[in-house]
mmCIF file of C-alpha atoms in Angstrom:
data_model
loop_
_atom_site.group_PDB
_atom_site.id
_atom_site.type_symbol
_atom_site.label_atom_id
_atom_site.label_comp_id
_atom_site.label_asym_id
_atom_site.label_seq_id
_atom_site.Cartn_x
_atom_site.Cartn_y
_atom_site.Cartn_z
ATOM 1 C CA UNK B 1 -70.984 -34.790 -12.547
ATOM 2 C CA UNK B 2 -67.335 -33.052 -12.418
ATOM 3 C CA UNK B 3 -66.428 -30.773 -9.552
ATOM 4 C CA UNK B 4 -63.765 -27.815 -9.884
ATOM 5 C CA UNK B 5 -60.758 -30.098 -8.788
ATOM 6 C CA UNK B 6 -61.642 -32.723 -11.751
ATOM 7 C CA UNK B 7 -62.194 -29.616 -14.044
ATOM 8 C CA UNK B 8 -58.731 -28.258 -13.203
ATOM 9 C CA UNK B 9 -56.924 -31.736 -13.490
ATOM 10 C CA UNK B 10 -58.414 -32.098 -16.852
ATOM 11 C CA UNK B 11 -57.315 -28.843 -18.021
ATOM 12 C CA UNK B 12 -53.364 -29.179 -16.473
ATOM 13 C CA UNK B 13 -50.953 -31.465 -16.318
ATOM 14 C CA UNK B 14 -50.691 -30.771 -12.631
ATOM 15 C CA UNK B 15 -51.446 -28.890 -9.471
ATOM 16 C CA UNK B 16 -49.542 -27.277 -6.750
ATOM 17 C CA UNK B 17 -50.834 -28.095 -3.167
ATOM 18 C CA UNK B 18 -49.891 -25.810 -0.318
ATOM 19 C CA UNK B 19 -47.504 -26.798 2.656
ATOM 20 C CA UNK B 20 -47.447 -27.165 6.198
ATOM 21 C CA UNK B 21 -50.245 -25.700 8.564
ATOM 22 C CA UNK B 22 -48.773 -26.733 12.018
ATOM 23 C CA UNK B 23 -45.292 -25.549 11.594
ATOM 24 C CA UNK B 24 -46.335 -22.711 9.863
ATOM 25 C CA UNK B 25 -48.930 -21.600 12.789
ATOM 26 C CA UNK B 26 -46.250 -22.240 15.358
ATOM 27 C CA UNK B 27 -43.923 -19.736 13.846
ATOM 28 C CA UNK B 28 -46.791 -17.468 13.886
ATOM 29 C CA UNK B 29 -47.373 -18.080 17.747
ATOM 30 C CA UNK B 30 -48.838 -21.227 18.316
ATOM 31 C CA UNK B 31 -48.066 -22.677 21.673
ATOM 32 C CA UNK B 32 -47.171 -26.395 22.210
ATOM 33 C CA UNK B 33 -50.255 -27.998 23.604
ATOM 34 C CA UNK B 34 -52.904 -25.580 21.629
ATOM 35 C CA UNK B 35 -55.252 -26.598 19.339
ATOM 36 C CA UNK B 36 -54.549 -25.396 15.787
ATOM 37 C CA UNK B 37 -58.272 -25.431 14.891
ATOM 38 C CA UNK B 38 -59.156 -23.163 17.967
ATOM 39 C CA UNK B 39 -57.013 -20.381 15.980
ATOM 40 C CA UNK B 40 -60.088 -20.597 13.482
ATOM 41 C CA UNK B 41 -62.096 -18.077 16.071
ATOM 42 C CA UNK B 42 -59.295 -16.898 18.200
ATOM 43 C CA UNK B 43 -56.738 -15.779 15.543
ATOM 44 C CA UNK B 44 -58.958 -15.855 12.270
ATOM 45 C CA UNK B 45 -56.333 -13.047 10.599
ATOM 46 C CA UNK B 46 -53.382 -15.414 11.065
ATOM 47 C CA UNK B 47 -55.238 -18.481 9.468
ATOM 48 C CA UNK B 48 -56.459 -16.038 6.490
ATOM 49 C CA UNK B 49 -52.422 -14.939 6.111
ATOM 50 C CA UNK B 50 -51.312 -18.185 6.107
ATOM 51 C CA UNK B 51 -53.921 -19.447 3.150
ATOM 52 C CA UNK B 52 -52.903 -16.193 1.339
ATOM 53 C CA UNK B 53 -49.378 -16.800 1.694
ATOM 54 C CA UNK B 54 -49.939 -20.042 -0.225
ATOM 55 C CA UNK B 55 -51.890 -18.459 -2.796
ATOM 56 C CA UNK B 56 -49.386 -16.069 -3.434
ATOM 57 C CA UNK B 57 -46.954 -18.620 -3.658
ATOM 58 C CA UNK B 58 -48.223 -20.611 -6.584
ATOM 59 C CA UNK B 59 -50.613 -22.972 -4.690
ATOM 60 C CA UNK B 60 -53.652 -24.355 -6.482
ATOM 61 C CA UNK B 61 -54.790 -26.082 -3.567
ATOM 62 C CA UNK B 62 -55.206 -24.863 -0.085
ATOM 63 C CA UNK B 63 -56.262 -27.014 2.934
ATOM 64 C CA UNK B 64 -58.450 -25.898 5.688
ATOM 65 C CA UNK B 65 -56.766 -25.420 9.250
ATOM 66 C CA UNK B 66 -59.000 -28.769 10.663
ATOM 67 C CA UNK B 67 -56.462 -31.598 10.452
ATOM 68 C CA UNK B 68 -57.394 -32.262 14.404
ATOM 69 C CA UNK B 69 -61.063 -31.334 13.393
ATOM 70 C CA UNK B 70 -62.563 -34.698 14.831
ATOM 71 C CA UNK B 71 -64.266 -34.584 18.401
ATOM 72 C CA UNK B 72 -61.627 -37.276 19.216
ATOM 73 C CA UNK B 73 -58.718 -34.611 18.785
ATOM 74 C CA UNK B 74 -60.911 -31.682 19.931
ATOM 75 C CA UNK B 75 -62.011 -33.376 23.185
ATOM 76 C CA UNK B 76 -58.468 -32.641 24.387
ATOM 77 C CA UNK B 77 -58.959 -29.096 24.291
ATOM 78 C CA UNK B 78 -62.551 -29.465 25.711
ATOM 79 C CA UNK B 79 -63.888 -28.657 22.211
ATOM 80 C CA UNK B 80 -65.660 -31.949 21.069
ATOM 81 C CA UNK B 81 -69.024 -30.157 21.249
ATOM 82 C CA UNK B 82 -67.675 -27.594 18.688
ATOM 83 C CA UNK B 83 -66.949 -30.002 15.959
ATOM 84 C CA UNK B 84 -69.505 -28.505 13.097
ATOM 85 C CA UNK B 85 -68.665 -24.978 13.912
ATOM 86 C CA UNK B 86 -65.113 -25.325 14.082
ATOM 87 C CA UNK B 87 -64.819 -27.053 10.427
ATOM 88 C CA UNK B 88 -67.366 -24.601 9.102
ATOM 89 C CA UNK B 89 -65.532 -21.721 10.148
ATOM 90 C CA UNK B 90 -62.055 -22.811 8.749
ATOM 91 C CA UNK B 91 -63.894 -23.689 5.473
ATOM 92 C CA UNK B 92 -65.088 -20.101 5.509
ATOM 93 C CA UNK B 93 -61.903 -18.465 5.783
ATOM 94 C CA UNK B 94 -60.008 -20.399 3.212
ATOM 95 C CA UNK B 95 -62.945 -20.033 1.046
ATOM 96 C CA UNK B 96 -62.765 -16.189 1.320
ATOM 97 C CA UNK B 97 -59.186 -16.527 0.606
ATOM 98 C CA UNK B 98 -59.933 -18.286 -2.659
ATOM 99 C CA UNK B 99 -62.475 -16.494 -3.805
ATOM 100 C CA UNK B 100 -60.563 -13.353 -4.023
ATOM 101 C CA UNK B 101 -57.403 -14.827 -5.748
ATOM 102 C CA UNK B 102 -58.543 -13.872 -9.266
ATOM 103 C CA UNK B 103 -57.531 -17.475 -10.616
ATOM 104 C CA UNK B 104 -59.272 -21.005 -9.695
ATOM 105 C CA UNK B 105 -58.061 -21.977 -6.354
ATOM 106 C CA UNK B 106 -59.641 -25.445 -4.644
ATOM 107 C CA UNK B 107 -60.339 -25.271 -1.023
ATOM 108 C CA UNK B 108 -60.006 -28.585 0.474
ATOM 109 C CA UNK B 109 -61.182 -29.904 3.700
ATOM 110 C CA UNK B 110 -58.229 -31.476 5.783
ATOM 111 C CA UNK B 111 -59.631 -34.401 7.530
ATOM 112 C CA UNK B 112 -56.869 -36.014 9.814
ATOM 113 C CA UNK B 113 -56.705 -39.789 11.969
ATOM 114 C CA UNK B 114 -58.755 -39.580 14.910
ATOM 115 C CA UNK B 115 -56.011 -40.815 16.885
ATOM 116 C CA UNK B 116 -57.655 -43.612 18.087
ATOM 117 C CA UNK B 117 -57.280 -47.590 17.862
ATOM 118 C CA UNK B 118 -59.968 -49.725 16.030
ATOM 119 C CA UNK B 119 -61.204 -52.716 17.755
ATOM 120 C CA UNK B 120 -59.731 -55.416 18.765
ATOM 121 C CA UNK B 121 -56.543 -53.213 19.512
ATOM 122 C CA UNK B 122 -58.825 -50.348 20.784
ATOM 123 C CA UNK B 123 -62.315 -49.095 21.125
ATOM 124 C CA UNK B 124 -63.109 -47.669 17.926
ATOM 125 C CA UNK B 125 -65.666 -49.175 15.914
ATOM 126 C CA UNK B 126 -66.188 -48.557 12.438
ATOM 127 C CA UNK B 127 -69.827 -47.001 13.220
ATOM 128 C CA UNK B 128 -68.926 -44.518 15.532
ATOM 129 C CA UNK B 129 -65.672 -43.387 13.715
ATOM 130 C CA UNK B 130 -67.827 -42.883 10.731
ATOM 131 C CA UNK B 131 -70.344 -41.128 12.544
ATOM 132 C CA UNK B 132 -67.723 -38.748 13.760
ATOM 133 C CA UNK B 133 -66.061 -38.102 10.420
ATOM 134 C CA UNK B 134 -69.260 -37.013 9.001
ATOM 135 C CA UNK B 135 -69.722 -34.270 11.550
ATOM 136 C CA UNK B 136 -66.581 -32.823 10.596
ATOM 137 C CA UNK B 137 -67.299 -33.420 7.033
ATOM 138 C CA UNK B 138 -70.625 -31.823 6.924
ATOM 139 C CA UNK B 139 -69.065 -28.399 8.764
ATOM 140 C CA UNK B 140 -66.606 -28.572 5.908
ATOM 141 C CA UNK B 141 -69.103 -29.059 3.427
ATOM 142 C CA UNK B 142 -71.465 -26.240 4.957
ATOM 143 C CA UNK B 143 -68.695 -23.740 4.876
ATOM 144 C CA UNK B 144 -67.886 -23.951 1.360
ATOM 145 C CA UNK B 145 -64.802 -26.739 0.538
ATOM 146 C CA UNK B 146 -64.616 -28.187 -2.966
ATOM 147 C CA UNK B 147 -63.231 -31.538 -1.948
ATOM 148 C CA UNK B 148 -62.467 -33.535 1.383
ATOM 149 C CA UNK B 149 -58.799 -34.269 1.999
ATOM 150 C CA UNK B 150 -58.521 -37.150 3.852
ATOM 151 C CA UNK B 151 -54.870 -37.295 4.943
ATOM 152 C CA UNK B 152 -51.804 -39.001 6.883
ATOM 153 C CA UNK B 153 -54.162 -42.014 7.547
ATOM 154 C CA UNK B 154 -52.056 -45.108 8.483
ATOM 155 C CA UNK B 155 -55.121 -47.792 9.160
ATOM 156 C CA UNK B 156 -57.117 -49.333 6.394
ATOM 157 C CA UNK B 157 -60.185 -49.309 8.739
ATOM 158 C CA UNK B 158 -59.789 -45.623 9.306
ATOM 159 C CA UNK B 159 -59.710 -44.777 5.750
ATOM 160 C CA UNK B 160 -62.716 -46.646 5.086
ATOM 161 C CA UNK B 161 -64.613 -44.850 8.026
ATOM 162 C CA UNK B 162 -63.471 -41.475 7.004
ATOM 163 C CA UNK B 163 -64.591 -41.925 3.294
ATOM 164 C CA UNK B 164 -67.908 -43.496 4.750
ATOM 165 C CA UNK B 165 -68.198 -40.042 6.417
ATOM 166 C CA UNK B 166 -67.157 -38.066 3.746
ATOM 167 C CA UNK B 167 -69.430 -39.816 1.330
ATOM 168 C CA UNK B 168 -72.396 -38.576 3.516
ATOM 169 C CA UNK B 169 -71.796 -34.792 1.990
ATOM 170 C CA UNK B 170 -71.766 -36.077 -1.470
ATOM 171 C CA UNK B 171 -68.512 -34.040 -2.346
ATOM 172 C CA UNK B 172 -65.608 -35.633 -4.023
ATOM 173 C CA UNK B 173 -62.607 -36.661 -1.673
ATOM 174 C CA UNK B 174 -58.976 -37.646 -1.745
ATOM 175 C CA UNK B 175 -57.213 -39.666 0.599
ATOM 176 C CA UNK B 176 -53.366 -39.865 1.366
ATOM 177 C CA UNK B 177 -51.503 -42.211 3.719
ATOM 178 C CA UNK B 178 -48.213 -41.312 5.562
ATOM 179 C CA UNK B 179 -45.296 -43.795 5.145
ATOM 180 C CA UNK B 180 -42.864 -44.423 7.724
ATOM 181 C CA UNK B 181 -38.815 -45.360 7.129
ATOM 182 C CA UNK B 182 -39.898 -48.872 7.181
ATOM 183 C CA UNK B 183 -41.501 -48.437 3.817
ATOM 184 C CA UNK B 184 -45.036 -48.972 5.472
ATOM 185 C CA UNK B 185 -47.527 -46.991 7.405
ATOM 186 C CA UNK B 186 -47.785 -47.319 11.149
ATOM 187 C CA UNK B 187 -50.417 -50.070 10.860
ATOM 188 C CA UNK B 188 -48.232 -52.079 8.199
ATOM 189 C CA UNK B 189 -49.612 -51.041 4.905
ATOM 190 C CA UNK B 190 -47.331 -50.725 1.793
ATOM 191 C CA UNK B 191 -47.388 -48.167 -0.829
ATOM 192 C CA UNK B 192 -48.614 -50.659 -3.233
ATOM 193 C CA UNK B 193 -51.292 -51.627 -0.824
ATOM 194 C CA UNK B 194 -52.602 -48.329 -0.779
ATOM 195 C CA UNK B 195 -53.168 -48.280 -4.664
ATOM 196 C CA UNK B 196 -55.288 -51.275 -4.258
ATOM 197 C CA UNK B 197 -57.141 -50.371 -1.467
ATOM 198 C CA UNK B 198 -58.207 -47.032 -3.111
ATOM 199 C CA UNK B 199 -59.956 -49.134 -6.212
ATOM 200 C CA UNK B 200 -61.937 -50.978 -3.413
ATOM 201 C CA UNK B 201 -63.247 -48.084 -1.955
ATOM 202 C CA UNK B 202 -66.628 -46.935 -2.478
ATOM 203 C CA UNK B 203 -67.116 -44.297 -3.435
ATOM 204 C CA UNK B 204 -63.833 -44.079 -4.767
ATOM 205 C CA UNK B 205 -61.275 -41.104 -4.690
ATOM 206 C CA UNK B 206 -60.716 -38.589 -6.956
ATOM 207 C CA UNK B 207 -57.071 -39.093 -5.858
ATOM 208 C CA UNK B 208 -54.902 -40.743 -3.676
ATOM 209 C CA UNK B 209 -51.165 -41.204 -2.758
ATOM 210 C CA UNK B 210 -48.692 -40.296 0.259
ATOM 211 C CA UNK B 211 -48.010 -37.158 2.522
ATOM 212 C CA UNK B 212 -46.037 -36.471 5.694
ATOM 213 C CA UNK B 213 -43.740 -39.268 6.555
ATOM 214 C CA UNK B 214 -40.206 -38.703 7.653
ATOM 215 C CA UNK B 215 -38.622 -36.585 4.371
ATOM 216 C CA UNK B 216 -38.821 -35.977 0.827
ATOM 217 C CA UNK B 217 -36.690 -38.610 -0.258
ATOM 218 C CA UNK B 218 -38.758 -41.412 1.467
ATOM 219 C CA UNK B 219 -42.011 -40.001 0.344
ATOM 220 C CA UNK B 220 -40.562 -40.108 -3.475
ATOM 221 C CA UNK B 221 -39.651 -43.790 -3.160
ATOM 222 C CA UNK B 222 -43.323 -44.592 -1.695
ATOM 223 C CA UNK B 223 -44.440 -42.626 -4.852
ATOM 224 C CA UNK B 224 -42.968 -44.734 -7.279
ATOM 225 C CA UNK B 225 -44.198 -47.908 -5.523
ATOM 226 C CA UNK B 226 -47.799 -46.534 -5.290
ATOM 227 C CA UNK B 227 -47.148 -46.015 -9.335
ATOM 228 C CA UNK B 228 -46.043 -49.458 -9.877
ATOM 229 C CA UNK B 229 -49.292 -50.432 -8.690
ATOM 230 C CA UNK B 230 -51.638 -47.597 -10.034
ATOM 231 C CA UNK B 231 -53.850 -47.697 -12.988
ATOM 232 C CA UNK B 232 -52.881 -45.193 -15.947
ATOM 233 C CA UNK B 233 -55.805 -42.839 -15.176
ATOM 234 C CA UNK B 234 -55.128 -42.680 -11.222
ATOM 235 C CA UNK B 235 -54.572 -39.009 -9.917
ATOM 236 C CA UNK B 236 -51.437 -39.437 -7.678
ATOM 237 C CA UNK B 237 -50.627 -37.004 -5.066
ATOM 238 C CA UNK B 238 -47.417 -35.904 -3.300
ATOM 239 C CA UNK B 239 -47.166 -34.113 0.056
ATOM 240 C CA UNK B 240 -43.672 -34.634 1.585
ATOM 241 C CA UNK B 241 -42.088 -33.105 4.490
ATOM 242 C CA UNK B 242 -39.767 -30.480 3.803
ATOM 243 C CA UNK B 243 -36.310 -32.762 4.404
ATOM 244 C CA UNK B 244 -35.531 -34.323 7.391
ATOM 245 C CA UNK B 245 -36.835 -33.063 11.014
ATOM 246 C CA UNK B 246 -34.111 -32.360 13.500
ATOM 247 C CA UNK B 247 -33.787 -30.503 16.762
ATOM 248 C CA UNK B 248 -32.688 -27.143 17.807
ATOM 249 C CA UNK B 249 -32.940 -25.921 21.365
ATOM 250 C CA UNK B 250 -35.964 -28.537 21.625
ATOM 251 C CA UNK B 251 -37.492 -26.668 18.379
ATOM 252 C CA UNK B 252 -38.103 -29.109 15.508
ATOM 253 C CA UNK B 253 -36.719 -28.023 12.328
ATOM 254 C CA UNK B 254 -36.457 -29.293 9.051
ATOM 255 C CA UNK B 255 -33.346 -29.486 6.867
ATOM 256 C CA UNK B 256 -35.441 -29.208 3.467
ATOM 257 C CA UNK B 257 -34.099 -26.172 1.374
ATOM 258 C CA UNK B 258 -36.033 -24.339 -1.102
ATOM 259 C CA UNK B 259 -33.558 -26.038 -3.934
ATOM 260 C CA UNK B 260 -33.914 -29.364 -2.136
ATOM 261 C CA UNK B 261 -37.713 -28.818 -2.106
ATOM 262 C CA UNK B 262 -37.516 -28.115 -6.017
ATOM 263 C CA UNK B 263 -35.689 -31.065 -6.845
ATOM 264 C CA UNK B 264 -38.297 -33.038 -4.553
ATOM 265 C CA UNK B 265 -41.323 -31.542 -6.905
ATOM 266 C CA UNK B 266 -39.327 -32.448 -10.081
ATOM 267 C CA UNK B 267 -38.826 -36.147 -8.844
ATOM 268 C CA UNK B 268 -42.471 -36.616 -7.624
ATOM 269 C CA UNK B 269 -43.574 -35.254 -11.274
ATOM 270 C CA UNK B 270 -41.303 -38.076 -12.806
ATOM 271 C CA UNK B 271 -42.796 -40.909 -10.600
ATOM 272 C CA UNK B 272 -46.194 -39.947 -11.790
ATOM 273 C CA UNK B 273 -47.748 -37.315 -9.209
ATOM 274 C CA UNK B 274 -50.135 -34.822 -10.444
ATOM 275 C CA UNK B 275 -50.738 -32.960 -7.415
ATOM 276 C CA UNK B 276 -47.942 -31.887 -5.688
ATOM 277 C CA UNK B 277 -47.342 -29.791 -2.249
ATOM 278 C CA UNK B 278 -45.184 -30.110 0.627
ATOM 279 C CA UNK B 279 -46.191 -31.074 4.406
ATOM 280 C CA UNK B 280 -44.550 -30.170 7.520
ATOM 281 C CA UNK B 281 -41.597 -27.829 7.444
ATOM 282 C CA UNK B 282 -42.861 -26.374 3.867
ATOM 283 C CA UNK B 283 -43.090 -22.814 3.890
ATOM 284 C CA UNK B 284 -44.340 -20.304 0.862
ATOM 285 C CA UNK B 285 -40.645 -20.011 0.057
ATOM 286 C CA UNK B 286 -40.532 -23.895 -0.723
ATOM 287 C CA UNK B 287 -43.808 -23.657 -2.334
ATOM 288 C CA UNK B 288 -42.463 -20.999 -4.737
ATOM 289 C CA UNK B 289 -39.168 -22.721 -5.547
ATOM 290 C CA UNK B 290 -41.548 -25.950 -6.362
ATOM 291 C CA UNK B 291 -43.679 -23.771 -8.614
ATOM 292 C CA UNK B 292 -40.850 -22.324 -10.598
ATOM 293 C CA UNK B 293 -39.097 -26.021 -10.791
ATOM 294 C CA UNK B 294 -42.274 -27.808 -12.163
ATOM 295 C CA UNK B 295 -43.023 -24.527 -14.667
ATOM 296 C CA UNK B 296 -39.819 -25.642 -16.678
ATOM 297 C CA UNK B 297 -39.685 -28.988 -15.862
ATOM 298 C CA UNK B 298 -40.285 -31.858 -18.754
ATOM 299 C CA UNK B 299 -41.083 -34.854 -16.769
ATOM 300 C CA UNK B 300 -38.402 -37.831 -17.270
ATOM 301 C CA UNK B 301 -38.567 -41.430 -16.631
ATOM 302 C CA UNK B 302 -39.453 -42.950 -13.386
ATOM 303 C CA UNK B 303 -36.694 -42.448 -10.620
ATOM 304 C CA UNK B 304 -34.885 -45.191 -8.957
ATOM 305 C CA UNK B 305 -33.628 -45.457 -5.527
ATOM 306 C CA UNK B 306 -30.165 -44.105 -6.673
ATOM 307 C CA UNK B 307 -31.749 -41.032 -8.210
ATOM 308 C CA UNK B 308 -33.964 -40.556 -5.492
ATOM 309 C CA UNK B 309 -30.704 -40.842 -2.778
ATOM 310 C CA UNK B 310 -28.402 -38.718 -5.069
ATOM 311 C CA UNK B 311 -30.740 -35.896 -5.115
ATOM 312 C CA UNK B 312 -32.649 -36.003 -1.927
ATOM 313 C CA UNK B 313 -30.735 -37.900 0.541
ATOM 314 C CA UNK B 314 -30.250 -41.235 2.387
ATOM 315 C CA UNK B 315 -33.185 -43.864 2.244
ATOM 316 C CA UNK B 316 -33.665 -46.981 4.103
ATOM 317 C CA UNK B 317 -34.201 -50.564 3.430
ATOM 318 C CA UNK B 318 -37.766 -50.386 3.572
ATOM 319 C CA UNK B 319 -38.153 -48.295 0.717
ATOM 320 C CA UNK B 320 -36.999 -51.174 -1.654
ATOM 321 C CA UNK B 321 -40.511 -52.623 -1.617
ATOM 322 C CA UNK B 322 -42.250 -52.660 -4.794
ATOM 323 C CA UNK B 323 -39.481 -53.587 -7.259
ATOM 324 C CA UNK B 324 -37.193 -50.361 -6.946
ATOM 325 C CA UNK B 325 -33.411 -50.827 -7.128
ATOM 326 C CA UNK B 326 -30.886 -50.096 -4.415
ATOM 327 C CA UNK B 327 -28.019 -50.977 -6.393
ATOM 328 C CA UNK B 328 -25.712 -47.759 -7.779
ATOM 329 C CA UNK B 329 -24.152 -49.890 -10.272
ATOM 330 C CA UNK B 330 -27.694 -50.382 -11.786
ATOM 331 C CA UNK B 331 -27.786 -46.964 -13.009
ATOM 332 C CA UNK B 332 -24.249 -46.541 -13.816
ATOM 333 C CA UNK B 333 -23.623 -43.666 -11.613
ATOM 334 C CA UNK B 334 -22.216 -43.104 -8.180
ATOM 335 C CA UNK B 335 -24.028 -41.409 -5.609
ATOM 336 C CA UNK B 336 -23.500 -37.496 -5.026
ATOM 337 C CA UNK B 337 -23.709 -35.762 -1.667
ATOM 338 C CA UNK B 338 -26.850 -33.940 -1.105
ATOM 339 C CA UNK B 339 -27.055 -30.336 -2.059
ATOM 340 C CA UNK B 340 -27.462 -28.146 1.166
ATOM 341 C CA UNK B 341 -26.685 -24.802 -0.464
ATOM 342 C CA UNK B 342 -29.376 -22.905 1.140
ATOM 343 C CA UNK B 343 -29.892 -22.261 4.883
ATOM 344 C CA UNK B 344 -32.369 -24.728 6.236
ATOM 345 C CA UNK B 345 -35.952 -23.754 7.213
#
């Protein structure tokens, strides 16, 4: 039986996801070292305003404020015994915003990595990890999410445990991994290996793809490599960072402008993504620019490394994995400078 996300995907060629949670909450007053998840109780109005901003900007999918909602992350704030209630309340806040939107909005329950290492590198076992992810997933399900959103993963074992925990709810789920500048996750998985792994998972994800990473250019390159190994009907997800991070007076900023993120959205669509949003640094203004760009975009051919570098910025050698060409002569064009007309966000 299909769920709401499947229904929307059946009706539309693409869906727009939301942007950053953490960086936008810092802009709203969250202090370094604080737990964003506790704001579901301490400042629910600010969490609700963030969700509303995504809806107003054009997002079809909003993620709950629960990225660090496992007991492993919450124990850093002495809240490890509140997993269920924190996740349930976060889902309820997002559900309220979605239900009053006047159009279909998917509430996705964000499940981030535990921050722990699995045996033999660490103490975490598949059984204990599955149980802890299940606690989070069940709180999200009780709060009313439509789908579970397993994100920013780097290890095969952790994806498997999160999927097993999610399965305890009976809800559909998606999963995304974060690929760094070596073209692989922190634990060594390539984009092509993610595509293969997605078809081995049981139950299978409704969609899979890449999020976070080091910038929009690197993420689009990962998408192309995923697409080369994907099956024709796979739903590919793109949720890239807003450009490249840099420091200003001890604060992390991102150099991606609305126009750059609009171009990222076009390239992600050309690479085969059907769910497109932003990650760190992405504001509602960026999502609005992406929405407008996609509304008038006719998807073209799969981008090459040259296309990506010309339009989004420099790429590293690691992104050539999967058969992409890094030779400018292969496209018959010379690289252009990246467009930075707008003020950085």
